[in-house]
mmCIF file of C-alpha atoms and ligand atoms in Angstrom:
data_model
loop_
_atom_site.group_PDB
_atom_site.id
_atom_site.type_symbol
_atom_site.label_atom_id
_atom_site.label_comp_id
_atom_site.label_asym_id
_atom_site.label_seq_id
_atom_site.Cartn_x
_atom_site.Cartn_y
_atom_site.Cartn_z
ATOM 1 C CA MET A 1 20.110 5.110 5.802
ATOM 2 C CA LEU A 2 17.391 1.718 5.637
ATOM 3 C CA LYS A 3 19.341 -1.587 6.028
ATOM 4 C CA ILE A 4 17.086 -4.452 5.220
ATOM 5 C CA LEU A 5 16.527 -6.912 8.238
ATOM 6 C CA PHE A 6 13.443 -9.259 7.026
ATOM 7 C CA SER A 7 12.476 -9.357 3.224
ATOM 8 C CA ARG A 8 8.817 -10.175 2.307
ATOM 9 C CA GLU A 9 9.506 -13.831 2.154
ATOM 10 C CA ASP A 10 11.176 -13.729 6.011
ATOM 11 C CA ILE A 11 7.940 -11.941 6.955
ATOM 12 C CA GLU A 12 5.520 -13.959 4.942
ATOM 13 C CA GLY A 13 7.138 -17.415 6.524
ATOM 14 C CA ALA A 14 6.735 -15.994 9.870
ATOM 15 C CA VAL A 15 3.093 -15.019 9.560
ATOM 16 C CA LYS A 16 2.105 -18.463 8.358
ATOM 17 C CA GLY A 17 4.103 -20.225 11.002
ATOM 18 C CA LEU A 18 2.178 -18.024 13.562
ATOM 19 C CA ALA A 19 -1.033 -18.361 12.142
ATOM 20 C CA LEU A 20 -0.635 -22.322 12.044
ATOM 21 C CA ARG A 21 0.484 -22.332 15.741
ATOM 22 C CA ILE A 22 -2.738 -20.128 16.569
ATOM 23 C CA GLU A 23 -5.059 -22.257 14.741
ATOM 24 C CA GLN A 24 -3.423 -25.445 16.389
ATOM 25 C CA ASP A 25 -4.007 -23.896 20.092
ATOM 26 C CA PHE A 26 -7.587 -22.758 19.193
ATOM 27 C CA ASP A 27 -8.838 -25.819 17.552
ATOM 28 C CA ASN A 28 -11.440 -23.810 15.381
ATOM 29 C CA GLU A 29 -12.805 -21.948 18.368
ATOM 30 C CA LYS A 30 -13.829 -18.212 17.743
ATOM 31 C CA ILE A 31 -11.317 -16.003 18.023
ATOM 32 C CA ILE A 32 -11.218 -11.895 18.485
ATOM 33 C CA PHE A 33 -8.114 -10.400 17.169
ATOM 34 C CA ILE A 34 -7.380 -6.773 18.243
ATOM 35 C CA CYS A 35 -5.010 -4.895 16.137
ATOM 36 C CA LEU A 36 -2.762 -2.628 18.127
ATOM 37 C CA LEU A 37 -2.820 0.628 15.801
ATOM 38 C CA LYS A 38 -1.026 1.964 14.160
ATOM 39 C CA GLY A 39 1.985 -0.395 13.888
ATOM 40 C CA SER A 40 -0.037 -3.878 13.611
ATOM 41 C CA PHE A 41 -2.391 -2.555 10.724
ATOM 42 C CA MET A 42 -0.281 -4.803 7.950
ATOM 43 C CA PHE A 43 0.488 -7.632 10.227
ATOM 44 C CA THR A 44 -2.810 -7.874 11.366
ATOM 45 C CA SER A 45 -4.172 -8.003 7.740
ATOM 46 C CA ASP A 46 -1.761 -10.732 6.817
ATOM 47 C CA LEU A 47 -2.198 -12.790 10.097
ATOM 48 C CA VAL A 48 -6.100 -12.854 9.785
ATOM 49 C CA ARG A 49 -6.226 -14.032 6.236
ATOM 50 C CA CYS A 50 -3.920 -17.098 7.140
ATOM 51 C CA ILE A 51 -6.168 -18.188 10.021
ATOM 52 C CA ALA A 52 -9.424 -20.261 9.145
ATOM 53 C CA ASN A 53 -10.966 -20.013 12.501
ATOM 54 C CA PRO A 54 -14.165 -18.166 12.882
ATOM 55 C CA SER A 55 -12.658 -14.812 13.452
ATOM 56 C CA ARG A 56 -13.244 -11.221 14.216
ATOM 57 C CA VAL A 57 -11.461 -8.223 14.116
ATOM 58 C CA ASP A 58 -11.060 -5.082 16.509
ATOM 59 C CA PHE A 59 -8.867 -2.171 16.668
ATOM 60 C CA ILE A 60 -7.689 -0.448 19.794
ATOM 61 C CA ARG A 61 -5.010 2.625 19.354
ATOM 62 C CA VAL A 62 -2.544 3.596 22.561
ATOM 63 C CA SER A 63 -0.164 6.259 22.379
ATOM 64 C CA SER A 64 3.349 5.719 23.713
ATOM 65 C CA TYR A 65 5.891 7.226 21.842
ATOM 66 C CA GLY A 66 6.601 10.816 20.370
ATOM 67 C CA ALA A 67 8.396 11.376 17.009
ATOM 68 C CA GLY A 68 11.398 10.328 18.255
ATOM 69 C CA MET A 69 13.386 7.126 18.966
ATOM 70 C CA THR A 70 12.706 6.664 22.629
ATOM 71 C CA SER A 71 9.847 5.995 24.808
ATOM 72 C CA LYS A 72 7.606 8.740 26.658
ATOM 73 C CA GLY A 73 6.743 6.039 29.137
ATOM 74 C CA THR A 74 3.176 7.428 29.293
ATOM 75 C CA ILE A 75 0.264 5.657 27.779
ATOM 76 C CA THR A 76 -3.001 6.674 26.915
ATOM 77 C CA ILE A 77 -6.066 5.274 25.257
ATOM 78 C CA THR A 78 -6.881 7.164 21.870
ATOM 79 C CA LYS A 79 -9.303 4.706 20.475
ATOM 80 C CA ASP A 80 -11.085 2.017 22.660
ATOM 81 C CA LEU A 81 -12.443 -1.378 21.283
ATOM 82 C CA GLU A 82 -15.892 -1.546 20.042
ATOM 83 C CA GLU A 83 -16.300 -5.261 20.403
ATOM 84 C CA ASP A 84 -17.433 -6.711 23.858
ATOM 85 C CA ILE A 85 -14.517 -9.322 24.638
ATOM 86 C CA ALA A 86 -16.314 -10.922 27.959
ATOM 87 C CA GLY A 87 -16.177 -14.943 27.321
ATOM 88 C CA GLU A 88 -14.237 -14.536 24.166
ATOM 89 C CA ASN A 89 -10.843 -15.810 22.892
ATOM 90 C CA VAL A 90 -8.740 -12.760 22.470
ATOM 91 C CA VAL A 91 -5.652 -12.343 20.601
ATOM 92 C CA ILE A 92 -3.608 -8.875 20.653
ATOM 93 C CA VAL A 93 -1.858 -8.525 17.353
ATOM 94 C CA GLU A 94 1.452 -6.217 17.989
ATOM 95 C CA ASP A 95 4.002 -5.424 15.592
ATOM 96 C CA ILE A 96 6.768 -5.058 18.200
ATOM 97 C CA ILE A 97 7.502 -5.440 22.011
ATOM 98 C CA ASP A 98 10.077 -3.191 23.330
ATOM 99 C CA SER A 99 9.667 -1.813 26.564
ATOM 100 C CA GLY A 100 6.779 -3.985 27.378
ATOM 101 C CA LEU A 101 4.871 -1.026 28.747
ATOM 102 C CA THR A 102 2.404 -0.765 25.881
ATOM 103 C CA LEU A 103 1.456 -4.459 26.303
ATOM 104 C CA THR A 104 1.532 -4.317 30.189
ATOM 105 C CA TYR A 105 -1.040 -1.737 29.911
ATOM 106 C CA VAL A 106 -3.220 -3.304 27.249
ATOM 107 C CA THR A 107 -3.390 -6.392 28.963
ATOM 108 C CA ASP A 108 -4.134 -5.117 32.255
ATOM 109 C CA MET A 109 -6.807 -3.628 30.995
ATOM 110 C CA LEU A 110 -8.694 -6.026 28.594
ATOM 111 C CA ARG A 111 -8.034 -8.756 31.353
ATOM 112 C CA LYS A 112 -10.527 -6.633 33.600
ATOM 113 C CA ARG A 113 -13.090 -7.305 30.872
ATOM 114 C CA ASN A 114 -13.100 -10.771 31.456
ATOM 115 C CA PRO A 115 -11.881 -12.772 28.103
ATOM 116 C CA LYS A 116 -11.949 -16.424 28.298
ATOM 117 C CA SER A 117 -8.671 -15.944 26.815
ATOM 118 C CA LEU A 118 -5.912 -13.365 26.240
ATOM 119 C CA LYS A 119 -3.042 -14.111 24.126
ATOM 120 C CA ILE A 120 -0.070 -12.051 22.785
ATOM 121 C CA CYS A 121 0.995 -12.542 19.020
ATOM 122 C CA ALA A 122 3.989 -10.246 18.428
ATOM 123 C CA LEU A 123 5.924 -10.176 14.882
ATOM 124 C CA LEU A 124 9.145 -8.787 16.644
ATOM 125 C CA ASP A 125 10.403 -8.936 20.087
ATOM 126 C CA LYS A 126 13.397 -6.775 21.241
ATOM 127 C CA ARG A 127 13.746 -8.513 24.452
ATOM 128 C CA ALA A 128 16.738 -6.977 25.490
ATOM 129 C CA ARG A 129 15.071 -3.381 25.739
ATOM 130 C CA ARG A 130 12.258 -5.034 28.440
ATOM 131 C CA GLU A 131 11.561 -2.949 31.294
ATOM 132 C CA ILE A 132 8.241 -4.814 32.513
ATOM 133 C CA GLU A 133 8.342 -8.457 32.250
ATOM 134 C CA ILE A 134 6.138 -9.552 29.836
ATOM 135 C CA GLU A 135 6.447 -12.186 26.949
ATOM 136 C CA GLY A 136 4.624 -12.632 23.740
ATOM 137 C CA ASP A 137 2.460 -16.119 23.344
ATOM 138 C CA TYR A 138 3.299 -16.124 19.652
ATOM 139 C CA VAL A 139 6.642 -14.376 18.376
ATOM 140 C CA GLY A 140 7.877 -14.215 14.999
ATOM 141 C CA PHE A 141 11.385 -12.751 15.387
ATOM 142 C CA THR A 142 13.268 -12.052 18.234
ATOM 143 C CA ILE A 143 15.665 -9.255 17.432
ATOM 144 C CA ASP A 144 18.522 -7.049 18.676
ATOM 145 C CA ASP A 145 18.329 -3.520 19.758
ATOM 146 C CA GLY A 146 18.232 -0.914 17.030
ATOM 147 C CA PHE A 147 15.321 1.206 15.545
ATOM 148 C CA VAL A 148 13.498 -0.954 12.887
ATOM 149 C CA VAL A 149 10.579 0.449 10.648
ATOM 150 C CA GLY A 150 8.489 -0.870 7.594
ATOM 151 C CA TYR A 151 5.687 -3.457 7.508
ATOM 152 C CA GLY A 152 3.476 -0.836 9.772
ATOM 153 C CA ILE A 153 6.211 0.223 11.663
ATOM 154 C CA ASP A 154 7.357 4.187 11.587
ATOM 155 C CA PHE A 155 9.989 6.566 12.284
ATOM 156 C CA ALA A 156 8.230 9.871 12.916
ATOM 157 C CA GLU A 157 5.406 8.176 10.587
ATOM 158 C CA GLN A 158 7.260 7.593 7.869
ATOM 159 C CA TYR A 159 8.227 4.018 6.428
ATOM 160 C CA ARG A 160 4.956 2.142 7.456
ATOM 161 C CA ASN A 161 4.078 1.401 3.739
ATOM 162 C CA LEU A 162 7.609 -0.281 3.258
ATOM 163 C CA PRO A 163 6.566 -4.428 2.751
ATOM 164 C CA GLU A 164 9.960 -5.058 4.505
ATOM 165 C CA ILE A 165 11.427 -4.609 7.564
ATOM 166 C CA TYR A 166 14.708 -2.428 7.659
ATOM 167 C CA VAL A 167 16.876 -1.318 10.677
ATOM 168 C CA VAL A 168 17.443 2.649 10.615
ATOM 169 C CA GLU A 169 21.443 3.519 10.682
ATOM 170 C CA SER A 170 22.527 6.674 11.697
ATOM 171 C CA ASP A 171 24.068 8.588 8.534
ATOM 172 C CA ASP A 172 27.320 8.780 10.661
ATOM 173 C CA SER A 173 27.868 4.919 10.388
ATOM 174 C CA CYS A 174 27.878 5.180 6.662
ATOM 175 C CA LYS A 175 30.532 8.023 6.487
ATOM 176 C CA THR A 176 34.100 6.619 5.338
ATOM 177 C CA ALA A 177 36.977 8.297 6.769
HETATM 178 C C1 PRP B 201 5.247 1.105 19.188
HETATM 179 C C2 PRP B 201 4.804 -0.254 18.627
HETATM 180 C C3 PRP B 201 4.301 -1.139 19.766
HETATM 181 C C4 PRP B 201 5.027 -0.138 20.957
HETATM 182 C C5 PRP B 201 6.187 -1.003 21.700
HETATM 183 O O1 PRP B 201 3.741 1.894 18.942
HETATM 184 O O2 PRP B 201 3.970 -0.298 17.943
HETATM 185 O O3 PRP B 201 3.011 -0.840 20.182
HETATM 186 O O4 PRP B 201 5.518 0.990 20.497
HETATM 187 O O5 PRP B 201 6.787 -0.434 22.550
HETATM 188 P P1 PRP B 201 6.778 -0.629 24.221
HETATM 189 O O6 PRP B 201 6.903 -2.287 24.297
HETATM 190 O O7 PRP B 201 8.084 0.065 24.791
HETATM 191 O O8 PRP B 201 5.691 -0.178 24.888
HETATM 192 P P2 PRP B 201 3.713 3.384 18.921
HETATM 193 O O9 PRP B 201 3.153 3.846 20.543
HETATM 194 O O10 PRP B 201 4.982 3.824 18.381
HETATM 195 O O11 PRP B 201 2.552 3.626 18.186
HETATM 196 P P3 PRP B 201 2.309 3.200 16.625
HETATM 197 O O12 PRP B 201 2.079 1.633 16.496
HETATM 198 O O13 PRP B 201 1.217 4.115 16.098
HETATM 199 O O14 PRP B 201 3.730 3.549 15.881
#
């Protein structure tokens, strides 16, 4: 069962707020936005439309989760960037920070390519679940533990198309005595 967590309006407000902060920090400088596939495709699409800086968008795909609700803890790159990020302002766009394993791996890897700056913009932050210390520079919402779907985020590849963000609740919690 899905229970709504953030409406379209909530998300739109958060995205506009994040975009404004990025615009203010980068003062019309060039930015390369890196969309971490797949979960961030919708967030990236909305975010970059709110940003007036001269921008490029690239995509990276790493796999860290299986079809279940828990992390595998193993990360591999399945699609690398096409852009050269050396000397560039880079903003990684992430749908959700959970254990922090994915972003730690990705930021370590991208730093070795010598960007001018490297920032993290995350829509959701499940801070209580962190296993490695890493913080987003721009964070939309800090949320409690619980499995969320929608707005690009999946459960076993389902629900990415939902325009709102929901918490997945187990059927047991819905049963009445
Ligand atoms: C999810 C999510 C983040 C990552 C966060 O991606 O989109 O990228 O997990 O978890 P972590 O902080 O514990 O590493 P996933 O690997 O499920 O791939 P997807 O984006 O293709 O759904």
